[in-house]
Tab-separated table of C-alpha atoms in Angstrom:
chain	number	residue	atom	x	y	z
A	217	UNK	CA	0.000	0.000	0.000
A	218	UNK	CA	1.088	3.460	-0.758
A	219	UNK	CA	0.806	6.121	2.012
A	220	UNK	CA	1.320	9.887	1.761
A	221	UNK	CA	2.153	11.527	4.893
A	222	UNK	CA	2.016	15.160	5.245
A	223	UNK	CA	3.277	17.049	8.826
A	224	UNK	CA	4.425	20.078	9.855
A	225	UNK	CA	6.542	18.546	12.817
A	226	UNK	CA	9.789	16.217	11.352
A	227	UNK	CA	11.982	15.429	13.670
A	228	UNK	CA	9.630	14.501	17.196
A	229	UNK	CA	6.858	11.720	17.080
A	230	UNK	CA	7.163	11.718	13.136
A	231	UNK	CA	10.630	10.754	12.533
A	232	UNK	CA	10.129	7.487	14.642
A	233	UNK	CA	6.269	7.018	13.062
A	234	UNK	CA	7.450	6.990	9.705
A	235	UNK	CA	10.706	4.560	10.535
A	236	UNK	CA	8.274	1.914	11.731
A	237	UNK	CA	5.464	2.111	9.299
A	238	UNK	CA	8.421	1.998	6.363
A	239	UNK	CA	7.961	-1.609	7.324
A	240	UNK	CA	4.553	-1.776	6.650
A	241	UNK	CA	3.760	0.058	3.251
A	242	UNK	CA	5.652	2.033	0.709
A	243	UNK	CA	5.609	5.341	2.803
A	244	UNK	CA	6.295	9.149	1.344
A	245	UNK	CA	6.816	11.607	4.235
A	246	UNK	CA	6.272	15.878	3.575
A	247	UNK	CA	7.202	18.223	6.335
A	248	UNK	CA	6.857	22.268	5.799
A	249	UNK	CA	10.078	23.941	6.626
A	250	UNK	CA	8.170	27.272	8.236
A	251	UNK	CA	9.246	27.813	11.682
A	252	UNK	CA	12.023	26.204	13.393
A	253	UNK	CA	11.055	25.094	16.447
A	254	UNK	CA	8.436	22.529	14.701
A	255	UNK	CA	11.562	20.789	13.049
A	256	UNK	CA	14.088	22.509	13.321
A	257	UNK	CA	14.928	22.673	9.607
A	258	UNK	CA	16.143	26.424	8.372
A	259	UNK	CA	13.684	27.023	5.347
A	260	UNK	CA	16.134	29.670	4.029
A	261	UNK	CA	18.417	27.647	3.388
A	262	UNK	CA	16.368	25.547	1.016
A	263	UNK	CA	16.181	27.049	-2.780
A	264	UNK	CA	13.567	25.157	-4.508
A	265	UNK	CA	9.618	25.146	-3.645
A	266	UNK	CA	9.852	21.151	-2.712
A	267	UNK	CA	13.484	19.707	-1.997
A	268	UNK	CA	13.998	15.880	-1.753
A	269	UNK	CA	14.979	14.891	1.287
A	270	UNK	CA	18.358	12.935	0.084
A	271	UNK	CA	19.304	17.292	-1.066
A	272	UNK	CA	18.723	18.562	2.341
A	273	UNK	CA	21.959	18.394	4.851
A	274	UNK	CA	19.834	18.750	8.286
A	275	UNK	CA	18.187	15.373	7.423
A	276	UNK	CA	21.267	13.421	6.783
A	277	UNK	CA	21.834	12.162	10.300
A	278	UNK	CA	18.209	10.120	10.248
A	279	UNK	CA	18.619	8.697	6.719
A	280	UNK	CA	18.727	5.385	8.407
A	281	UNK	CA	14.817	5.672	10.203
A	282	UNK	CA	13.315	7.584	7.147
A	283	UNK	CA	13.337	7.122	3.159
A	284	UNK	CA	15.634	10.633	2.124
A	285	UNK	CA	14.772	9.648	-1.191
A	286	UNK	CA	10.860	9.586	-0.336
A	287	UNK	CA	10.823	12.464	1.991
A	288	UNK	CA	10.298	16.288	1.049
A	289	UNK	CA	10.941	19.301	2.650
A	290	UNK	CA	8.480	22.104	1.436
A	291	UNK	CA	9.944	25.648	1.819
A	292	UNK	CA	6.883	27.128	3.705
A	293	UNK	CA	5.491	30.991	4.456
A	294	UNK	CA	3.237	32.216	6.578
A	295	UNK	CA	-0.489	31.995	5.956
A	296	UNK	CA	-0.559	36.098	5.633
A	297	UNK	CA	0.966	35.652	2.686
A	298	UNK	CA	-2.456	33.945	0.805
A	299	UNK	CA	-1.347	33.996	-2.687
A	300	UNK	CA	2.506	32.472	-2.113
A	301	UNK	CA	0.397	29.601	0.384
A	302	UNK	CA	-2.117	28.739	-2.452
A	303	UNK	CA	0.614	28.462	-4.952
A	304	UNK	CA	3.201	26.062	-2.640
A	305	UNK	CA	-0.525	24.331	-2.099
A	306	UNK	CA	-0.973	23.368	-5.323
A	307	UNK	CA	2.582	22.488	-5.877
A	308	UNK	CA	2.178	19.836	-3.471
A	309	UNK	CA	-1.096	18.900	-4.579
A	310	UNK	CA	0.764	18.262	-8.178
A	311	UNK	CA	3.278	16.393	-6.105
A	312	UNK	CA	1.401	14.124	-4.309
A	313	UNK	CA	-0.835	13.177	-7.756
A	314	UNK	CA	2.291	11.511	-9.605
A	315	UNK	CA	2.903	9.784	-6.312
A	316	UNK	CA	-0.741	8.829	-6.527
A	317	UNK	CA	-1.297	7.669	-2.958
A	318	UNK	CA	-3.915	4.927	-1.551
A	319	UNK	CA	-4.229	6.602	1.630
A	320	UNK	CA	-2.734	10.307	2.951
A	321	UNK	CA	-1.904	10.865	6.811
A	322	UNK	CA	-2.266	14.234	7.763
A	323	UNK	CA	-1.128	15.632	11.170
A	324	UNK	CA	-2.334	19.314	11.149
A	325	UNK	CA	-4.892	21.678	9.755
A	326	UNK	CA	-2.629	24.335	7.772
A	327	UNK	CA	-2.877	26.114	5.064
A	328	UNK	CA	-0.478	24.270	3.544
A	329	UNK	CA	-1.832	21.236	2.599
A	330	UNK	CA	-5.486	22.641	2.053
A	331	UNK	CA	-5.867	21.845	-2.012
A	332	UNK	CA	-4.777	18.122	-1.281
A	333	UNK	CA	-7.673	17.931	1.996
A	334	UNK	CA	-10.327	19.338	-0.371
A	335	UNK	CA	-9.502	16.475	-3.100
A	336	UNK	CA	-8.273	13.216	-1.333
A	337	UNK	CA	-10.444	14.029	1.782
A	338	UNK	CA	-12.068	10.901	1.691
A	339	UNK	CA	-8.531	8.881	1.577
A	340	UNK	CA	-7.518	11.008	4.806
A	341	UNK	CA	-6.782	9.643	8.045
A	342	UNK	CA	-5.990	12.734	10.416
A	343	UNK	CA	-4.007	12.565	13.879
A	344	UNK	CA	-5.404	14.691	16.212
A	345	UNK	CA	-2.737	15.545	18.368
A	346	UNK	CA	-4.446	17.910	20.737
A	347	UNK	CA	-8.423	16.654	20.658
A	348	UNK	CA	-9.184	19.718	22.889
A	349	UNK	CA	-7.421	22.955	22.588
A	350	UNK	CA	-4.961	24.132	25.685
A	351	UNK	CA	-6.530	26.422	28.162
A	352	UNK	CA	-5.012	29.891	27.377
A	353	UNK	CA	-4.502	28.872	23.526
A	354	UNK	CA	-8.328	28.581	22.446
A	355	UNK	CA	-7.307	31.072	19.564
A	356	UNK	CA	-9.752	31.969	16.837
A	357	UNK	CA	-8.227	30.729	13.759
A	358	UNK	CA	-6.974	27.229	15.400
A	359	UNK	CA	-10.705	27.174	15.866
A	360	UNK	CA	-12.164	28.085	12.347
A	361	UNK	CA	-9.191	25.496	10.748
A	362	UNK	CA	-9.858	22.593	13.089
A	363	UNK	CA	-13.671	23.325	12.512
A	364	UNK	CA	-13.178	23.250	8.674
A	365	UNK	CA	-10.687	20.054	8.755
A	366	UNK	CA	-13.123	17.848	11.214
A	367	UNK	CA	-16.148	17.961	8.236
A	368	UNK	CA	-13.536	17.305	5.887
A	369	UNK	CA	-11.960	14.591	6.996
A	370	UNK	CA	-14.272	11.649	8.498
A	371	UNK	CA	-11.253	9.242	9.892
A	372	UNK	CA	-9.087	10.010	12.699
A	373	UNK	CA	-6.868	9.027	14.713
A	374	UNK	CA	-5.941	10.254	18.699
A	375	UNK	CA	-2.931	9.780	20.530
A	376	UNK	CA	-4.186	8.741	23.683
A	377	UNK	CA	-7.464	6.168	24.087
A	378	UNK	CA	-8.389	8.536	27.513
A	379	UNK	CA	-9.939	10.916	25.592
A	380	UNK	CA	-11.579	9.683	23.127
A	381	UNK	CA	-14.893	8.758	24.485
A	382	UNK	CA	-14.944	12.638	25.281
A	383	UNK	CA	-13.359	14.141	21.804
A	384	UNK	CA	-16.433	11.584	20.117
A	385	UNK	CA	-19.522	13.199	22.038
A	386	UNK	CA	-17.835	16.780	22.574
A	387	UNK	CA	-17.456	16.824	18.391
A	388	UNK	CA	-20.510	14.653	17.220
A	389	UNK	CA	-18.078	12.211	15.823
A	390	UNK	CA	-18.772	8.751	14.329
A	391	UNK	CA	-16.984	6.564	17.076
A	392	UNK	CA	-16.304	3.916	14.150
A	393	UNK	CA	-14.044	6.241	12.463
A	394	UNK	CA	-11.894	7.452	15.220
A	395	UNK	CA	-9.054	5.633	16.210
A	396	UNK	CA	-6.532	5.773	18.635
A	397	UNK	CA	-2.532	5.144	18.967
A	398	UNK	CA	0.224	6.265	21.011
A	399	UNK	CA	3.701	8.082	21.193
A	400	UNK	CA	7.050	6.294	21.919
A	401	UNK	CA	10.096	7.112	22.553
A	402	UNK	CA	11.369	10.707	20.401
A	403	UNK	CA	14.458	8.714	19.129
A	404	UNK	CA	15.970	11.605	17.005
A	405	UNK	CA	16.834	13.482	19.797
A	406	UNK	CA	19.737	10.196	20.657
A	407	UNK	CA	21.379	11.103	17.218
A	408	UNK	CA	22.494	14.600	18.931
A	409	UNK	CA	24.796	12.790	21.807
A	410	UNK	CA	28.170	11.475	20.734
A	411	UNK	CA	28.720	7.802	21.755
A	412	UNK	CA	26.818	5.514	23.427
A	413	UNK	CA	24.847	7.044	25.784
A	414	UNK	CA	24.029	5.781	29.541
A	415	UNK	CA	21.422	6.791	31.315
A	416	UNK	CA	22.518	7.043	34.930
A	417	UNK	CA	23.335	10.530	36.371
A	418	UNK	CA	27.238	10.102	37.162
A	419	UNK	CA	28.059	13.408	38.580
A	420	UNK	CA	25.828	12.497	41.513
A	421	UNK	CA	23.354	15.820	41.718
A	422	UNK	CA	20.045	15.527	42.113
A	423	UNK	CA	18.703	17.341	38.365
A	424	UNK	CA	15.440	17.980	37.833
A	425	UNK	CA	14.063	19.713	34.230
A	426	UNK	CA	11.331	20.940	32.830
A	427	UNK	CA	11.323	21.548	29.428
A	428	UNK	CA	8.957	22.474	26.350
A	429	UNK	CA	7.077	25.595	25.085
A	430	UNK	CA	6.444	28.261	27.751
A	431	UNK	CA	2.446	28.251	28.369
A	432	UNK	CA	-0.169	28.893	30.894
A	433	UNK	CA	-1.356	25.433	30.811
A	434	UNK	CA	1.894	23.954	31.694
A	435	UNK	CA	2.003	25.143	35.301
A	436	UNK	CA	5.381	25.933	35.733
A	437	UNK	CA	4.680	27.854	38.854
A	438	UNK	CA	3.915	25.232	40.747
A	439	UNK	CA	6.757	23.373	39.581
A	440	UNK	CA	9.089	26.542	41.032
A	441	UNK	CA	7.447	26.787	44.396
A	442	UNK	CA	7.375	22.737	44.959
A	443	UNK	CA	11.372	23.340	44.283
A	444	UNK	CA	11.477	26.211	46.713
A	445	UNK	CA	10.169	24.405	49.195
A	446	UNK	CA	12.975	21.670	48.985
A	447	UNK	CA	15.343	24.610	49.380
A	448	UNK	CA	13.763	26.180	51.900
A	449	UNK	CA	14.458	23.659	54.081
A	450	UNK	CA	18.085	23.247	53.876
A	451	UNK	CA	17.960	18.822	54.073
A	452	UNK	CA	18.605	18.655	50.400
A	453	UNK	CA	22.131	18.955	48.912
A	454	UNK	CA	23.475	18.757	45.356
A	455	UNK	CA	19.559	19.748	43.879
A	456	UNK	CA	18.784	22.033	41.196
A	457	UNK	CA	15.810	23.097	38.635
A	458	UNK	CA	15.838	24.159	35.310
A	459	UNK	CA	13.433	25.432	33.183
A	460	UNK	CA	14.001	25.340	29.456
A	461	UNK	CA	11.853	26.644	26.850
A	462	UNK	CA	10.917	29.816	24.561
A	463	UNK	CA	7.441	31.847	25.285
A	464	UNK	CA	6.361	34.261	27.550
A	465	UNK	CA	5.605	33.898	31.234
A	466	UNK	CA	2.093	34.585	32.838
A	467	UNK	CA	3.474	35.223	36.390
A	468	UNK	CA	6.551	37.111	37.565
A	469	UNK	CA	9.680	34.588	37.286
A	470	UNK	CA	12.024	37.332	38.961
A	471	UNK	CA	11.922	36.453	42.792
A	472	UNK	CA	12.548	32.535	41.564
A	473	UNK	CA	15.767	33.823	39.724
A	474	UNK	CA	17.325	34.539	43.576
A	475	UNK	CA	17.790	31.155	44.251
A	476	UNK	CA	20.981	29.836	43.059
A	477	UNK	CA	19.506	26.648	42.230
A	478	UNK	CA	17.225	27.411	39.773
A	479	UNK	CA	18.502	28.261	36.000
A	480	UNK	CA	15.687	29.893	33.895
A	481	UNK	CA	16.647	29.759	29.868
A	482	UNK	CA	13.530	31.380	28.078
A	483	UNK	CA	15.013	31.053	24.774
A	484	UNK	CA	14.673	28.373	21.730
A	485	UNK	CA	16.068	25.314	22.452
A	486	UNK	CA	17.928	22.915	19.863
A	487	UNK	CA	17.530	19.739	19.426
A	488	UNK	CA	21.087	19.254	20.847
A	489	UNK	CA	21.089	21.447	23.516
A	490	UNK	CA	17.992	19.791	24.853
A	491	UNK	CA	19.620	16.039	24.168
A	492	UNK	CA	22.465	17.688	26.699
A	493	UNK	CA	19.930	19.061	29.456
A	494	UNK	CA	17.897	15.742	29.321
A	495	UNK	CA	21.082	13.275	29.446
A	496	UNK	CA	22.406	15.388	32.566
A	497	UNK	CA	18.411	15.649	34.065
A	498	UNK	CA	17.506	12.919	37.348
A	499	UNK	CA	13.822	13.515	36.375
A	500	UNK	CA	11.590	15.491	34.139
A	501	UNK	CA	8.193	17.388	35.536
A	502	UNK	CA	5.468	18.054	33.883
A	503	UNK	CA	3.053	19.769	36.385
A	504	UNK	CA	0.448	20.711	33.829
A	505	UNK	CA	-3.356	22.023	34.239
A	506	UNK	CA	-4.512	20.477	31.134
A	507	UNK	CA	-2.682	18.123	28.359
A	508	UNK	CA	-3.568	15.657	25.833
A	509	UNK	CA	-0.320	13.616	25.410
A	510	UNK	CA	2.923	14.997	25.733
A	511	UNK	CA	6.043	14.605	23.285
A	512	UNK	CA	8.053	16.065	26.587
A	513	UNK	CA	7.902	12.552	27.939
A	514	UNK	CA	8.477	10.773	24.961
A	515	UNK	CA	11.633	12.768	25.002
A	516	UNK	CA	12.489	12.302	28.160
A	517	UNK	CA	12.250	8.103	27.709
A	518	UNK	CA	14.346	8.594	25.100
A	519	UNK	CA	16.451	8.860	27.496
A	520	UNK	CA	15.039	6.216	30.134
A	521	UNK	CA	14.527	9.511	32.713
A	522	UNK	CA	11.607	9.327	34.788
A	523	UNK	CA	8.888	11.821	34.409
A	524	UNK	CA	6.585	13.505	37.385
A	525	UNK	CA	3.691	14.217	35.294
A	526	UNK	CA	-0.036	15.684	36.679
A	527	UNK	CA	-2.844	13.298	36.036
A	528	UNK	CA	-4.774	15.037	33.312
A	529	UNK	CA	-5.053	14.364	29.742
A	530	UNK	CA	-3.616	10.906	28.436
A	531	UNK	CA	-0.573	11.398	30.476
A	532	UNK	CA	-1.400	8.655	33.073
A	533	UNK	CA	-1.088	6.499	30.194
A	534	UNK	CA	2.311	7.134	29.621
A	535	UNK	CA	3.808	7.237	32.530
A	536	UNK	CA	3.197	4.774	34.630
A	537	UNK	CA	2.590	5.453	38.497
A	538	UNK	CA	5.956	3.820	40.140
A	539	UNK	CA	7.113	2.186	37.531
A	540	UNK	CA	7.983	4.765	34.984
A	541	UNK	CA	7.749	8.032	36.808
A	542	UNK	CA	4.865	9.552	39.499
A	543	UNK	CA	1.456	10.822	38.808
A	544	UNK	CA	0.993	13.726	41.080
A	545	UNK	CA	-2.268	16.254	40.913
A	546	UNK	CA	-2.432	18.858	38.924
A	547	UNK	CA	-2.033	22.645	40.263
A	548	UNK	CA	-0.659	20.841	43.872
A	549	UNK	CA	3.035	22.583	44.912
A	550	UNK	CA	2.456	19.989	47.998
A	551	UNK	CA	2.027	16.891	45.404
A	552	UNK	CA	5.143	18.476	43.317
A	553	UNK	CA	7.420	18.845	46.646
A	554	UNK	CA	6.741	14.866	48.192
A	555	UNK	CA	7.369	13.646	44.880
A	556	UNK	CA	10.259	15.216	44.844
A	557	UNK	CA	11.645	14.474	47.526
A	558	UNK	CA	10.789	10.715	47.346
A	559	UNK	CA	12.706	10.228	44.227
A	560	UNK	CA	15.571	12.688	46.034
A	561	UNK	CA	15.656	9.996	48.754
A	562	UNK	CA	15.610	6.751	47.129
A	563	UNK	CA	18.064	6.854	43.890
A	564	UNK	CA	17.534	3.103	43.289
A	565	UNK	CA	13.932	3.638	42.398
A	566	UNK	CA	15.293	5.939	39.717
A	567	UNK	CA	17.606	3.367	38.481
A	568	UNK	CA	14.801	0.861	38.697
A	569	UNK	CA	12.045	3.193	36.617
A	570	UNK	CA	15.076	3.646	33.660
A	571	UNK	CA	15.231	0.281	33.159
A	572	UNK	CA	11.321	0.026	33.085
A	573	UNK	CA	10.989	2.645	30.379
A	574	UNK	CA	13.741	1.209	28.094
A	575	UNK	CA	11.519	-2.378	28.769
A	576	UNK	CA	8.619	-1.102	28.045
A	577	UNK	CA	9.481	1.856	24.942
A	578	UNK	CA	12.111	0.532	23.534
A	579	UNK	CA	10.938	-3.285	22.766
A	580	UNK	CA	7.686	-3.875	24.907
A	581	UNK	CA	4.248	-3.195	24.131
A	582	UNK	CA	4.661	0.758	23.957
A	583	UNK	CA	7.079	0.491	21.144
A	584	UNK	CA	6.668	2.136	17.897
A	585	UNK	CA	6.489	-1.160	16.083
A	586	UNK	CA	3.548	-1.384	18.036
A	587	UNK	CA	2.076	1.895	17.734
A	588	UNK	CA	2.561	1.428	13.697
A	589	UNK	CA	0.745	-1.735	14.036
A	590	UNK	CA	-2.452	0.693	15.011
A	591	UNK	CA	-1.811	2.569	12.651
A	592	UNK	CA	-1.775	0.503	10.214
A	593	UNK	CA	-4.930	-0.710	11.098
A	594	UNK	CA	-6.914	2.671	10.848
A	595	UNK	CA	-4.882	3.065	7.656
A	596	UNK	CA	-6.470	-0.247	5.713
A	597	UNK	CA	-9.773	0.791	6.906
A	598	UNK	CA	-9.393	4.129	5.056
A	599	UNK	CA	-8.416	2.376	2.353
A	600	UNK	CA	-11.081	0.127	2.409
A	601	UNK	CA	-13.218	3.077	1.087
């Protein structure tokens, strides 16, 4: 079977998707080269409209987990600019019909792809990566496009099986056409350390990271005073926080910026630089309000690191309560700070919940072979058609 897939994100879930399902049908992969920190290719260096992958020296690296000769790199621009959009639209569109695919995979409702939606909608299985939209980012035009894509396109497919009981009565979808999947582990991010990487923490501190886009939803606040409170009380040596990630704060981050053990970088992170804070990290938080899924912990297994995550969302499905990390409750400083310090306290159950996540990720049932295998299935159903 032949399967077009068309993303605006390269080099997270994507990179690994497409390696597995390579085994399963004669795959062609499209990313948009638009802004950087989706995939972290630089569009201006690109000089044609479409560039085969095989022609483009960021992608290199990965030619061994995707097709370079079957992957394309679309030199993007901003939706502003309508007439430049429609024309790279129907470039694709003119791309994809000598391909001439059985099914096309779509992860996002841009612009970009909009000519190909309106013909092969009916061959279109789309991944919903976000089946509600984040609290603080309910913005208009996400809105009218994800509006506009969901009548379009009947089949699709969710990240997490939590939510999708919800997503199907919330939308007035048919439940028969939406399937579900999972993330694994964000293997790409392992090409940016040099030799063989081991997962233990050798210098000894105790590291904790958060990491991702800067948001409202992600409560980072109570991820800073949980920390504070460790420090406060003098008992814990060797501990620091950092938060890494670009956006803009909604609370004042100054008085946190005191405390000698807490590094704030509110800038873009590469894909190398965050390989480097992860590798040297004890355990990754994610103390957020809301969520779906969240590619943070895939990155973080990547590394076999532990994850404190809130239980909201689909996250409880990924991390595992004890084995792979601690599900706390969400907007709880309290719930941050014992977690904390329990996984402060006993190192071996950090060494223990490493070797769980490369069990279960990196061969076990939450592998990408397996997540391909579902797929796969909601693909041959669309193609059933």
């Amino acid at each position: 079977m032949k399967v077009a897939f068309l993303s605006t994100f390269a080099l997270d879930a994507n990179i690994s998707l497409i390696n597995a399902l390579k085994e399963k049908c004669d795959i062609y992969f499209f990313t948009e080269a638009l802004y950087e920190i989706y995939n972290f290719i630089d569009g201006s260096k690109l000089k044609k409209t479409i560039t085969r992958g095989d022609e483009v020296e960021m992608l290199q690296r990965f030619g061994n987990l995707i097709p370079l000769d079957k992957t394309f790199v679309i030199k993007g621009t901003r939706n502003a600019d309508i007439f430049r959009k429609l024309f790279i639209s129907y470039k694709i569109h003119q791309a994809l019909k000598k391909i001439n695919p059985d099914v096309i995979v779509i992860d996002n409702y841009m612009l970009t792809y909009f000519l190909t939606t309106l013909s092969w909608r009916k061959k279109m299985l789309m991944i919903v990566h976000d089946p509600f939209l984040h609290s603080g980012e309910n913005f208009v035009i996400d809105r009218y496009l994800r509006k506009i894509h969901f009548k379009l396109i009947s089949y699709k497919i969710l990240l997490n099986f939590n939510q999708k009981n919800d997503f199907v009565d919330y939308y007035g979808e048919d439940s028969s056409k939406v399937f579900t999947s999972f993330l694994s582990v964000y293997d790409y991010l392992r090409y940016y350390v040099s030799g063989s990487y081991k997962p233990e923490n050798e210098s000894g501190n105790f590291n904790v990271l958060f990491f991702g886009r800067i948001s409202p939803y992600k409560g980072i606040k109570y991820l800073l005073d949980g920390f504070v409170m460790m420090i406060d009380t003098g008992h814990y040596n060797n501990i620091s926080l950092t938060i890494a990630g670009s956006g803009n704060f909604d609370f004042d981050i100054n008085p946190y910026k005191n405390y000698s053990q807490i590094t704030i970088l509110n800038q873009f992170i590469t894909p190398s630089d965050l390989a480097g804070l992860i590798s040297k990290s004890s355990v990754i938080v994610c103390p957020y309000t809301d969520a779906t899924q969240s590619g943070v912990v895939m990155s973080a297994f990547a590394f076999q690191k532990p994850v404190i995550a809130t239980n909201v969302g689909g996250l409880p499905e990924m991390v595992e309560h004890w084995k792979t990390g601690v599900i706390i409750q969400p907007k709880s400083l309290e719930s941050i700070y014992n977690a904390l310090k329990e996984l402060y306290i006993n190192k071996d159950l950090l060494k223990v919940m490493s070797q769980n996540i490369e069990n279960t990720y990196f061969s076990g049932e939450k592998s990408w072979r397996n997540s391909a295998d579902q797929f796969m299935n909601a693909i041959e159903k669309v193609n059933r058609l």
